[in-house]
C-alpha atoms as a printed R data frame, in Angstrom:
    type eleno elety resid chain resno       x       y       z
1   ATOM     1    CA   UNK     A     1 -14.033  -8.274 -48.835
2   ATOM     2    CA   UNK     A     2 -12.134 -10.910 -46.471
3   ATOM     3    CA   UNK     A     3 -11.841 -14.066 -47.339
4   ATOM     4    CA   UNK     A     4 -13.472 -17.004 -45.479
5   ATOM     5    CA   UNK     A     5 -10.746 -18.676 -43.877
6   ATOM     6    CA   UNK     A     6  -9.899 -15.070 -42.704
7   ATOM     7    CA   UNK     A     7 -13.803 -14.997 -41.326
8   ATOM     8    CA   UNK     A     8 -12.922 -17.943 -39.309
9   ATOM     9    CA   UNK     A     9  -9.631 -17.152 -38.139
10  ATOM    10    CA   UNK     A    10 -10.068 -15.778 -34.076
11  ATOM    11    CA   UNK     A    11  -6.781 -13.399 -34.071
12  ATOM    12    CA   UNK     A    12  -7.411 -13.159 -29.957
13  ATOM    13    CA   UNK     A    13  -5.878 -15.689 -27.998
14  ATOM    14    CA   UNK     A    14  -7.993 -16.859 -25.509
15  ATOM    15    CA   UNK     A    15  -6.075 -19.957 -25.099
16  ATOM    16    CA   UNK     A    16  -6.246 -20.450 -21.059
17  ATOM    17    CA   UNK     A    17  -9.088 -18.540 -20.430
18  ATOM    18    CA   UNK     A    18 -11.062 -21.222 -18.347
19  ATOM    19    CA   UNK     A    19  -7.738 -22.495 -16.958
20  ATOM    20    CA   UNK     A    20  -9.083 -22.102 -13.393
21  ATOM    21    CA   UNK     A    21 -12.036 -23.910 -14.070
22  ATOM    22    CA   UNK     A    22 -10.718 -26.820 -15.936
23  ATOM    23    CA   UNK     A    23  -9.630 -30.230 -14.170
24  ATOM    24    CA   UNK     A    24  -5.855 -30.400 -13.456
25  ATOM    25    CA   UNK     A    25  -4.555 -32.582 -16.566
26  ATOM    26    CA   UNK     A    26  -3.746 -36.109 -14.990
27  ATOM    27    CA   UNK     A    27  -0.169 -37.121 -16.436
28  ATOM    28    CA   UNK     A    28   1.665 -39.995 -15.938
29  ATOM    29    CA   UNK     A    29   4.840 -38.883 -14.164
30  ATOM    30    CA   UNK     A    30   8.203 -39.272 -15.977
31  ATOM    31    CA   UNK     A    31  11.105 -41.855 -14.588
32  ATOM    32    CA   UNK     A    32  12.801 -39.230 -12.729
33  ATOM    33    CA   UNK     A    33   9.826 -37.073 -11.594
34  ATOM    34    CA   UNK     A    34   8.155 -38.283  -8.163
35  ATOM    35    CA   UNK     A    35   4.663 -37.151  -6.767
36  ATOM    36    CA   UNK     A    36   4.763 -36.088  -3.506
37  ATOM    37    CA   UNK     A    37   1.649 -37.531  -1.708
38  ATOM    38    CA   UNK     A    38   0.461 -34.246  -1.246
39  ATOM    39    CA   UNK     A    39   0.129 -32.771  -4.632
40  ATOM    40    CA   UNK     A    40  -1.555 -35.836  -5.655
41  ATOM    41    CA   UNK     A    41  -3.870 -35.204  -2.746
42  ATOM    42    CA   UNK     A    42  -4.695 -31.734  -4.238
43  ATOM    43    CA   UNK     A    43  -5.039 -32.565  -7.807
44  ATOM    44    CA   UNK     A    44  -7.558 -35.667  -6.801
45  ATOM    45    CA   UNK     A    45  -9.920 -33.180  -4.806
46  ATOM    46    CA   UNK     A    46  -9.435 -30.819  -7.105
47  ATOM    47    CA   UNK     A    47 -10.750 -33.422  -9.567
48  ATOM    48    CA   UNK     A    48 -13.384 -34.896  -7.340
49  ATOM    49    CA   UNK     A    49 -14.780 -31.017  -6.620
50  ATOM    50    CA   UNK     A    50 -15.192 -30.189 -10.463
51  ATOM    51    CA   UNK     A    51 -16.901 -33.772 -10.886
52  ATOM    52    CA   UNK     A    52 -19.705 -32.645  -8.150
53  ATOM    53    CA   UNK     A    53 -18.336 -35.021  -5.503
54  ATOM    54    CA   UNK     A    54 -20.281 -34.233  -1.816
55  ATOM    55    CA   UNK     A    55 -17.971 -32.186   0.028
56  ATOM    56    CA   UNK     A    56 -17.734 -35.175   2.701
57  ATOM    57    CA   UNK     A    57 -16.745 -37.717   0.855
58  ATOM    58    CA   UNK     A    58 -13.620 -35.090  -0.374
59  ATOM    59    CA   UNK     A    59 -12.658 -34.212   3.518
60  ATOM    60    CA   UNK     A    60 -12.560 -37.751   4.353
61  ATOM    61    CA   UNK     A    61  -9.727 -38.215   1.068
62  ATOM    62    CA   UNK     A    62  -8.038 -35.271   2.529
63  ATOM    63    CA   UNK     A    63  -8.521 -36.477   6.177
64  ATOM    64    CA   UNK     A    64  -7.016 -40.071   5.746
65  ATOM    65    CA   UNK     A    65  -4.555 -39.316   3.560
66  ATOM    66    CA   UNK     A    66  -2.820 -36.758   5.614
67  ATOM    67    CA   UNK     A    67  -3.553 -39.041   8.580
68  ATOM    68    CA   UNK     A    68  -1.527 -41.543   6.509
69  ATOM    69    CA   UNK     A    69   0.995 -39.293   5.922
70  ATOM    70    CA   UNK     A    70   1.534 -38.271   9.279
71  ATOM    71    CA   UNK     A    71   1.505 -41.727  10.618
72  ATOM    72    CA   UNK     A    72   3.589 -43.398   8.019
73  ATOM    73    CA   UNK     A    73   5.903 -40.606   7.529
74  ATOM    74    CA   UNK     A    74   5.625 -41.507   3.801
75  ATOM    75    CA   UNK     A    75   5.742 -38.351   1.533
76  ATOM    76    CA   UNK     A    76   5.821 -39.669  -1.754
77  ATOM    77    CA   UNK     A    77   3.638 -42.093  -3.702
78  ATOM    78    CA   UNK     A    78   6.159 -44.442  -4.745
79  ATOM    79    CA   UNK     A    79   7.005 -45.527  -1.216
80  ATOM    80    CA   UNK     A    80   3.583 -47.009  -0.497
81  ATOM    81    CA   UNK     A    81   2.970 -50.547  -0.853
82  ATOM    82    CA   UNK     A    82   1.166 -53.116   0.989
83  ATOM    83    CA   UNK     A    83   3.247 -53.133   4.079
84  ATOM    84    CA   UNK     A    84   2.718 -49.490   4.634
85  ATOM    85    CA   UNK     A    85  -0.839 -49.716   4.233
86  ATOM    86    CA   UNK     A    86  -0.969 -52.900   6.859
87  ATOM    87    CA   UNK     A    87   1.851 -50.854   9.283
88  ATOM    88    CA   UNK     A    88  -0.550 -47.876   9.092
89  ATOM    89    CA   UNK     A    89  -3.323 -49.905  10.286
90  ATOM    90    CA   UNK     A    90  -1.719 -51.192  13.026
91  ATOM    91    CA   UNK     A    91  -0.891 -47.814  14.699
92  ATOM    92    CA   UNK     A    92  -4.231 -46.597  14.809
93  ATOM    93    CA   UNK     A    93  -5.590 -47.082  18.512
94  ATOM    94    CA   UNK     A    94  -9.837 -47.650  16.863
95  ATOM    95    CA   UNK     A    95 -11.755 -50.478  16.851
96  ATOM    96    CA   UNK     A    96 -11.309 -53.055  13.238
97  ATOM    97    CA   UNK     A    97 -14.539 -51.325  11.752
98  ATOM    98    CA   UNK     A    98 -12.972 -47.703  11.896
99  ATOM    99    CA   UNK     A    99  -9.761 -49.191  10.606
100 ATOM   100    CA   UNK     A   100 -12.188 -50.820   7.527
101 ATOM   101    CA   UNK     A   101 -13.890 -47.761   6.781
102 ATOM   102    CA   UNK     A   102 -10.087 -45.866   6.342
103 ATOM   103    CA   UNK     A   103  -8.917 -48.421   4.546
104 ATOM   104    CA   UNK     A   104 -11.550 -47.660   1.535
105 ATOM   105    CA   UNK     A   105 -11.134 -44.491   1.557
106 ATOM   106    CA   UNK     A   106  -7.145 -45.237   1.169
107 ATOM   107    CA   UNK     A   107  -7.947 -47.828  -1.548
108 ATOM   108    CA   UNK     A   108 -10.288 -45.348  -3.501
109 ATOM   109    CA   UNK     A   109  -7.768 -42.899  -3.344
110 ATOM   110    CA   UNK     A   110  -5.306 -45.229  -4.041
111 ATOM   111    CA   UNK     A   111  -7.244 -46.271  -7.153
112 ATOM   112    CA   UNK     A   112  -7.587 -42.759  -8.642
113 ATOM   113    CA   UNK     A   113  -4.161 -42.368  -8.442
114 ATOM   114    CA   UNK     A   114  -3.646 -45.619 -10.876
115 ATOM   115    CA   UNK     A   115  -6.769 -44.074 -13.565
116 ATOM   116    CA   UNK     A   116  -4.538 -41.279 -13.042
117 ATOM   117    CA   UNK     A   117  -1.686 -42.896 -14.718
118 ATOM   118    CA   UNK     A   118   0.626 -42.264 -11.465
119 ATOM   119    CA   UNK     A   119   0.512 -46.004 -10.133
120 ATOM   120    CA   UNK     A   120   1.229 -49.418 -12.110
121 ATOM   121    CA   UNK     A   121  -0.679 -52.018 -10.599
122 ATOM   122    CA   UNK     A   122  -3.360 -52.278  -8.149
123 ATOM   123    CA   UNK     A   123  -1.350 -53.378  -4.891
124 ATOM   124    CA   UNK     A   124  -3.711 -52.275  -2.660
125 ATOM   125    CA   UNK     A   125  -6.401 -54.570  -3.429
126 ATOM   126    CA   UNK     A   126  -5.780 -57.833  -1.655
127 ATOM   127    CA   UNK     A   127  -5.096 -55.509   1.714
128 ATOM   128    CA   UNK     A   128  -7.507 -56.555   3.428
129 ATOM   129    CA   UNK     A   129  -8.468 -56.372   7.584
130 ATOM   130    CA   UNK     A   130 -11.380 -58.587   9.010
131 ATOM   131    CA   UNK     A   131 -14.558 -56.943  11.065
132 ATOM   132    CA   UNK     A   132 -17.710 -59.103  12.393
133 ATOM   133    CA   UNK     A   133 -20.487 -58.233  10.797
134 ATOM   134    CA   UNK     A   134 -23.400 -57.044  12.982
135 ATOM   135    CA   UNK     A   135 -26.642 -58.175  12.021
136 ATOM   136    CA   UNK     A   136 -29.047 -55.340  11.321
137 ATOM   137    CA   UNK     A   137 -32.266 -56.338  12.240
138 ATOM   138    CA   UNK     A   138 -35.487 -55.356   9.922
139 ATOM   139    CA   UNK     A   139 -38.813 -54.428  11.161
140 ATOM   140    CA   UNK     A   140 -41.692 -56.391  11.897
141 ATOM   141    CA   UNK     A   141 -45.411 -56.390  11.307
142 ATOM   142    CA   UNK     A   142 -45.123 -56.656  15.332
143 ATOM   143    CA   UNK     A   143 -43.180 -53.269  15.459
144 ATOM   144    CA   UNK     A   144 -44.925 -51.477  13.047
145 ATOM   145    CA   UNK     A   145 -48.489 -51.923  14.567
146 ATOM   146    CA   UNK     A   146 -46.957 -50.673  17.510
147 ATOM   147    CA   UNK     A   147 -46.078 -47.547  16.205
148 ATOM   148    CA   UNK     A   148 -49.458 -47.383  14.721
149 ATOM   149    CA   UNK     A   149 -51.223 -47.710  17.465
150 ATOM   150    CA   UNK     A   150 -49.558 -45.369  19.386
151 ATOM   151    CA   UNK     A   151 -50.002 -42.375  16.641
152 ATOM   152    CA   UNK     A   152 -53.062 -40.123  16.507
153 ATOM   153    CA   UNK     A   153 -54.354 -40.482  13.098
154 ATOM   154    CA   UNK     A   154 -56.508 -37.811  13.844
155 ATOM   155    CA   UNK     A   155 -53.715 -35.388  13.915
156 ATOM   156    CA   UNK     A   156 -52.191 -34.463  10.430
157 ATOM   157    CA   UNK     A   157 -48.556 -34.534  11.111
158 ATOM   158    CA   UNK     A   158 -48.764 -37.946  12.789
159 ATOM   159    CA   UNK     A   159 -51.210 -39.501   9.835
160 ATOM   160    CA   UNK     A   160 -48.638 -38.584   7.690
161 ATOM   161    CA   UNK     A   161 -45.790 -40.111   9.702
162 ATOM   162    CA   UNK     A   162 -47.730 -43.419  10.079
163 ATOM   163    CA   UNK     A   163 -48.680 -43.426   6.253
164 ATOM   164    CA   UNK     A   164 -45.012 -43.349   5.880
165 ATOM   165    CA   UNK     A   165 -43.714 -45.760   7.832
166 ATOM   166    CA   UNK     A   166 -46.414 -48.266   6.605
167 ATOM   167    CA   UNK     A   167 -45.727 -47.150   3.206
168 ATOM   168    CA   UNK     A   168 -41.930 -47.909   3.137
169 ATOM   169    CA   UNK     A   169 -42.718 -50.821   5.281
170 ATOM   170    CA   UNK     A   170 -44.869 -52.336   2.755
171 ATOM   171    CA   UNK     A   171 -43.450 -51.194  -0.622
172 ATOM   172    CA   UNK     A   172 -39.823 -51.199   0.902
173 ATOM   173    CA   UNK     A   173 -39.052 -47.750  -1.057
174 ATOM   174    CA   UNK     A   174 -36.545 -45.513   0.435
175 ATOM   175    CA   UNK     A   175 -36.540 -42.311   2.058
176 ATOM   176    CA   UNK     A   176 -35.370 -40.152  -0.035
177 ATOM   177    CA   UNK     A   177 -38.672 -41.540  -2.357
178 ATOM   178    CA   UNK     A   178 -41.052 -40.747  -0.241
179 ATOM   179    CA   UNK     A   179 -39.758 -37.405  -0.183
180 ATOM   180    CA   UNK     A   180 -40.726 -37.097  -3.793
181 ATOM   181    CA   UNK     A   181 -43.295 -39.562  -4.198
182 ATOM   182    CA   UNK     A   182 -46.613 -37.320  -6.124
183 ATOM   183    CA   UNK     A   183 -50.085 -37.687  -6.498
184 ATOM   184    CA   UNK     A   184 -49.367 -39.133 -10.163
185 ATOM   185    CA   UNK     A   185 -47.451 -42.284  -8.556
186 ATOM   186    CA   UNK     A   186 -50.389 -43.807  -6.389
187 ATOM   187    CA   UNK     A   187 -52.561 -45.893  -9.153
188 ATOM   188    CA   UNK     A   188 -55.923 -46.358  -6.476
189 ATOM   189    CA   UNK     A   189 -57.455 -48.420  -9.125
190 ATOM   190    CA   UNK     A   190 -54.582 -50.990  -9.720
191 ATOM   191    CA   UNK     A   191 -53.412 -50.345  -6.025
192 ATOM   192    CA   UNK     A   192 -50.373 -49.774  -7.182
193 ATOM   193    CA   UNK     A   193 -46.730 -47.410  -7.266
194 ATOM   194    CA   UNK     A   194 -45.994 -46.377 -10.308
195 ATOM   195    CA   UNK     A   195 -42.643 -45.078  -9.594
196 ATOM   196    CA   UNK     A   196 -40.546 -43.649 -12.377
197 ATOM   197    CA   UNK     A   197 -36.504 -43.431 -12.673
198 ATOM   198    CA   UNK     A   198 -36.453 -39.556 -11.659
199 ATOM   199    CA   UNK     A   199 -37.403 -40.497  -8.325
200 ATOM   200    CA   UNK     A   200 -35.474 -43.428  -7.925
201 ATOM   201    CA   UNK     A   201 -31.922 -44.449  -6.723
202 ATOM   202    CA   UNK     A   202 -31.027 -46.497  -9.337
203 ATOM   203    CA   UNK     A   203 -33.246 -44.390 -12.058
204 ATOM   204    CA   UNK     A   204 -35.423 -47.808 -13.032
205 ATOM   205    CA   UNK     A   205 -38.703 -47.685 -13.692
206 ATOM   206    CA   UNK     A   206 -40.776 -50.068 -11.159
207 ATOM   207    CA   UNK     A   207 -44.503 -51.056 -10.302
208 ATOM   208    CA   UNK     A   208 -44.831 -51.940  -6.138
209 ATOM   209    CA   UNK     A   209 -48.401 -53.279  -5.312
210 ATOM   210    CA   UNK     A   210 -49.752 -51.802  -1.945
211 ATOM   211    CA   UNK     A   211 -52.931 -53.288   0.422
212 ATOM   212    CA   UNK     A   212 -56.310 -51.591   1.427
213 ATOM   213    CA   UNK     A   213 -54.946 -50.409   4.176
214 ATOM   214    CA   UNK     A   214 -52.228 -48.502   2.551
215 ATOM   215    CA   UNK     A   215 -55.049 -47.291   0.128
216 ATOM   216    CA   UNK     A   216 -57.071 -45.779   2.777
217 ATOM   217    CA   UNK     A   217 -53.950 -44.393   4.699
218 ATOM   218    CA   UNK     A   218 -52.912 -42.533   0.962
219 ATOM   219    CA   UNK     A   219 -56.641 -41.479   0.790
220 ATOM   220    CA   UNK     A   220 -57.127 -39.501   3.962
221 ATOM   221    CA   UNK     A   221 -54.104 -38.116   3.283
222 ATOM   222    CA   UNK     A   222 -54.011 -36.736   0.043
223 ATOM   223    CA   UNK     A   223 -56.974 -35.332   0.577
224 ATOM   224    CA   UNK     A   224 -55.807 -33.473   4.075
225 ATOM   225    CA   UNK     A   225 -52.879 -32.665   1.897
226 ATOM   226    CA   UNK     A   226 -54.925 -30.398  -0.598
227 ATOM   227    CA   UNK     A   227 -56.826 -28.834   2.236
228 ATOM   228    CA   UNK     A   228 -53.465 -27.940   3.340
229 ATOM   229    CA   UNK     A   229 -52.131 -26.579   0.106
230 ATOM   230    CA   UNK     A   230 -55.056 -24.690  -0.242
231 ATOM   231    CA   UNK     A   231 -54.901 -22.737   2.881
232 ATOM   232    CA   UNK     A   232 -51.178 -22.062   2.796
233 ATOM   233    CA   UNK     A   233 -51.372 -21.009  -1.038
234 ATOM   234    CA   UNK     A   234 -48.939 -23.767  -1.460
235 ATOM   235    CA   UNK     A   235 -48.399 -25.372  -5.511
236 ATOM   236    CA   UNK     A   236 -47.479 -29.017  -5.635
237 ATOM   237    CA   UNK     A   237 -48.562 -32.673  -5.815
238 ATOM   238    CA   UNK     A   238 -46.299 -34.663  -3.324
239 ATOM   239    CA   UNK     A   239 -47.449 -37.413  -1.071
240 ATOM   240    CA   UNK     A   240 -46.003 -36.397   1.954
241 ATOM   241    CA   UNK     A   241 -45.516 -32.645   2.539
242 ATOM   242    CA   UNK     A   242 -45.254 -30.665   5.667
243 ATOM   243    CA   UNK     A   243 -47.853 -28.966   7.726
244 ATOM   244    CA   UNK     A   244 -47.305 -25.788   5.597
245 ATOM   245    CA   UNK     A   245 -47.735 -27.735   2.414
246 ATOM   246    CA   UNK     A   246 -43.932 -27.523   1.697
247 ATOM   247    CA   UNK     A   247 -41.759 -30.069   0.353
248 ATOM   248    CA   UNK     A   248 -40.223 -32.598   2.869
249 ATOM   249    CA   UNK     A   249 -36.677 -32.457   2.987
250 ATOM   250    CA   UNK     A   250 -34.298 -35.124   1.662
251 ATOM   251    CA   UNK     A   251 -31.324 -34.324   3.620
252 ATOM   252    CA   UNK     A   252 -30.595 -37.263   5.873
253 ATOM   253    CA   UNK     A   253 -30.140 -35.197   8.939
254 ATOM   254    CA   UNK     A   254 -32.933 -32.856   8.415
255 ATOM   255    CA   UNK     A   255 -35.171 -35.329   6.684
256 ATOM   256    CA   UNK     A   256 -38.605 -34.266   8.863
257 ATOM   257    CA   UNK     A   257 -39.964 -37.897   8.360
258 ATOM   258    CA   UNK     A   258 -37.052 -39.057   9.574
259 ATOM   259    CA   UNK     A   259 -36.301 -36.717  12.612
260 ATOM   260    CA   UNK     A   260 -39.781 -37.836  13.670
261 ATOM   261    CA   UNK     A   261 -39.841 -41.687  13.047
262 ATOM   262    CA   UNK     A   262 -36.591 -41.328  15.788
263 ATOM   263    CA   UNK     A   263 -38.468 -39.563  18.020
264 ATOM   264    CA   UNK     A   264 -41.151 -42.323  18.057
265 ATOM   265    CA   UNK     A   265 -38.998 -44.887  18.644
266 ATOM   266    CA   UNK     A   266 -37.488 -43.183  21.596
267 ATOM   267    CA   UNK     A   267 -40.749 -41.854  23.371
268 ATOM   268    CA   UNK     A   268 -42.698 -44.980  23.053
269 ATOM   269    CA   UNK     A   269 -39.340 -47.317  23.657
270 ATOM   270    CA   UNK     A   270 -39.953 -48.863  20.005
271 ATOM   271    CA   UNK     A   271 -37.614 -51.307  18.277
272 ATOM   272    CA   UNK     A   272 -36.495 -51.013  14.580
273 ATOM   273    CA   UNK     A   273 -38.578 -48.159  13.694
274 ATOM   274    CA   UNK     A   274 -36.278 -46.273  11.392
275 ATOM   275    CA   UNK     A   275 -36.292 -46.281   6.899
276 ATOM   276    CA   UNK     A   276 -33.540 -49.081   7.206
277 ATOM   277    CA   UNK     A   277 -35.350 -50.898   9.308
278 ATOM   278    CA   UNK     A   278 -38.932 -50.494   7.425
279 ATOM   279    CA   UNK     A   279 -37.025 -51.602   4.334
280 ATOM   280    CA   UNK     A   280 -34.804 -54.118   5.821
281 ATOM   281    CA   UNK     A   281 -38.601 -55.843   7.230
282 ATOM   282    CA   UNK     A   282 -40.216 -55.399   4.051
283 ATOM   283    CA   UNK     A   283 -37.611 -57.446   1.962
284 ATOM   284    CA   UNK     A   284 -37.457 -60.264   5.114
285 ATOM   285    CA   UNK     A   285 -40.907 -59.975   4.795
286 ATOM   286    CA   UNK     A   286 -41.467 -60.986   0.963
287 ATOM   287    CA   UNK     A   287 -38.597 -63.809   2.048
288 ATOM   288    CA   UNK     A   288 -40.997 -65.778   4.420
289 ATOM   289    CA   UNK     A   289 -43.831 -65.041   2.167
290 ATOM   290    CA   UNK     A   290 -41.821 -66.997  -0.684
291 ATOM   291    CA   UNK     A   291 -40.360 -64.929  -3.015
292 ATOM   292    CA   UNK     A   292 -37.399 -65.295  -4.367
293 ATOM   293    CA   UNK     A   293 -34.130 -63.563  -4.099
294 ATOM   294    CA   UNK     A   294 -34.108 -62.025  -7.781
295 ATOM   295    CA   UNK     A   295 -38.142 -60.656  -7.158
296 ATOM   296    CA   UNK     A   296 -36.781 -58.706  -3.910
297 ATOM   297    CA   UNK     A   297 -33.927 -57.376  -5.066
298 ATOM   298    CA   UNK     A   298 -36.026 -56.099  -8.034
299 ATOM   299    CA   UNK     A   299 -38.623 -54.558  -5.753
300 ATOM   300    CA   UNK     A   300 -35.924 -53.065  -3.792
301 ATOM   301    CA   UNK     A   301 -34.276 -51.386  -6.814
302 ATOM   302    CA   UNK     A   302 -31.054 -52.986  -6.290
303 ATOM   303    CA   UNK     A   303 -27.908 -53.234  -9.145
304 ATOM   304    CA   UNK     A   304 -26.961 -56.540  -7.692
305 ATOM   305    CA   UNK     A   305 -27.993 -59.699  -5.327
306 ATOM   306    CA   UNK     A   306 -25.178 -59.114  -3.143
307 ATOM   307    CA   UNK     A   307 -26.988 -55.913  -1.835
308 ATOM   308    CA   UNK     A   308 -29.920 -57.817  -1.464
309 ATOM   309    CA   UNK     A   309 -28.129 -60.762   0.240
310 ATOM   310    CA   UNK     A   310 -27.270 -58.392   3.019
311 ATOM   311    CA   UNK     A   311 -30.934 -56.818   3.736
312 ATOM   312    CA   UNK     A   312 -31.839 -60.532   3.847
313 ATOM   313    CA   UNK     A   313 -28.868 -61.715   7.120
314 ATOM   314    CA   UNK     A   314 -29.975 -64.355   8.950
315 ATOM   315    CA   UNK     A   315 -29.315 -65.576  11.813
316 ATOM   316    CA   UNK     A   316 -28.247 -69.284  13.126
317 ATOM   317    CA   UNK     A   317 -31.678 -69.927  14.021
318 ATOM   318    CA   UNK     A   318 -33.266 -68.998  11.179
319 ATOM   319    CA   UNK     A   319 -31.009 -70.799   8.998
320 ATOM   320    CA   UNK     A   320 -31.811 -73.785  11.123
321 ATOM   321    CA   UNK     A   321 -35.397 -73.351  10.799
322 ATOM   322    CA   UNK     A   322 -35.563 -73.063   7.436
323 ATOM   323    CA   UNK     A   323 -33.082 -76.125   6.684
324 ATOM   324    CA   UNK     A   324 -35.506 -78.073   8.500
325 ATOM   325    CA   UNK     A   325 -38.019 -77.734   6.041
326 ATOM   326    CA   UNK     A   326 -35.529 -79.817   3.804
327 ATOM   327    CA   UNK     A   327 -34.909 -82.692   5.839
């Protein structure tokens, strides 16, 4: 009869087995040992892929490194430092805001390199390179009666497009939300959202209040909705689903809310009529109303005020206006 520890003991080595699936081992490099820019490149992505990265934020690391590379004729990580960083900028023919966008990705990368053990101290953080900040405009009530008025309500695929847009107008939800939003999230009774964390960006639980007109909208909807499901033998319970009872898509590019929202605004020559702009208006919106900064950053699900603080840009005038009040 073998003994126990014998019972435990695996003779087999399997030692390496999942070696191509693993994450290359990050070490710090010895004195004498330098990493070329390139493997550092391939061991970050490699990295990044096994972490479930998007596949576009990995090309652009691979795309403006090598562009750094190539324009810098650096090859090694040890030769970068803040005046190659600022000399790289400088010989790229694109406007300040393309040069901005670069330099994060360069920074990020940068800054995986240092968790990585490979880089002392944080150079690359007071590079820095100046762009004017355009202000994104938000919707109106204006714009979004417009749109309203200009949609057949009659006709399913518009209702739905309207409910939406007066939906994310008024609650300021995202996109990608009302892509998932389901029966069990409209309260009628308390007229309100209850939206749980599996359906949100920032995976809080929160409670939006919506008007009678938003009611009624939901109403006639939902209830075209299950005539829908019912003749395409279709099984769910979202809000908004297509005209074969299927499940909108919550790819940006493909989003079919989305796709159709810019096709409004271009056929009928309307301004601001996009989910930015609905959710930009909605939070400038509560602002004029009175509430506070901390109450619409909370309704817009944000981590911090500084996100909020830029959904809420004003301009000269409307600083001036409202300074006035003070006076």
């Amino acid at each position: 009869m073998p003994k126990k520890k014998e019972i435990f003991s695996v003779s087999d080595d399997l030692n390496g087995i999942f070696s191509n699936n693993a994450a290359p081992k990050a070490k710090a490099i010895p004195p004498n040992d330098r990493m070329l820019l390139t493997r550092a490149l391939e061991i970050i992505t490699r990295q990044m892929e096994i972490s479930g990265n998007r596949p576009r934020t990995i090309g652009d690391y691979e795309r403006y490194v090598t562009l750094f590379i190539k324009l810098t004729g650096v090859n090694y990580l040890d030769e970068i430092d803040s005046n190659k960083i600022y000399e790289w900028l400088s010989l790229m023919d694109v406007s300040n805001q393309t040069k901005l966008t670069r330099l994060k990705c360069i920074k990020a990368f940068l800054s995986r390199c240092h968790g990585n053990g490979w880089i002392d101290a944080p150079f690359w953080k007071k590079v820095t390179i100046r762009v004017d900040q355009k202000i994104k405009e938000g919707a109106t009530e204006k714009d979004v009666k417009r749109l309203l008025s200009v949609l057949d309500l009659g006709d399913f695929v518009q209702l739905r497009d309207a409910t939406a847009a007066y939906l994310m107008f008024k609650t300021g939800i995202r996109i990608g939300t009302v892509s998932y939003l389901e029966g069990k999230h409209v309260d009628f009774n308390e007229r309100l959202l209850r939206l749980d964390g599996a359906i949100l960006k920032n995976h809080n639980q929160i409670l939006l209040p919506f008007d009678d007109t938003l009611a009624k909208l939901l109403d006639v909807l939902m209830r075209q909705n299950d005539q829908i499901r019912k003749a395409y033998c279709r099984k769910n319970d979202y809000v908004f689903i297509t005209k074969h009872g299927g499940i909108i898509s919550n790819s940006p590019t493909h989003n079919n809310i989305q796709k159709r929202l810019n096709y409004y605004a271009k056929m009928y020559g309307l301004k601001n009529i996009n989910p930015h702009a609905l959710r930009r208006g909605f939070a400038k919106s509560l602002l004029s109303k009175g509430a506070n900064v901390a109450e619409i950053s909370k309704a817009l699900g944000h981590s911090n005020l500084a996100v909020t603080t830029q959904y809420l840009h004003l301009d000269k005038e409307e600083v001036a206006e409202n300074l006035r009040k003070y006076l």
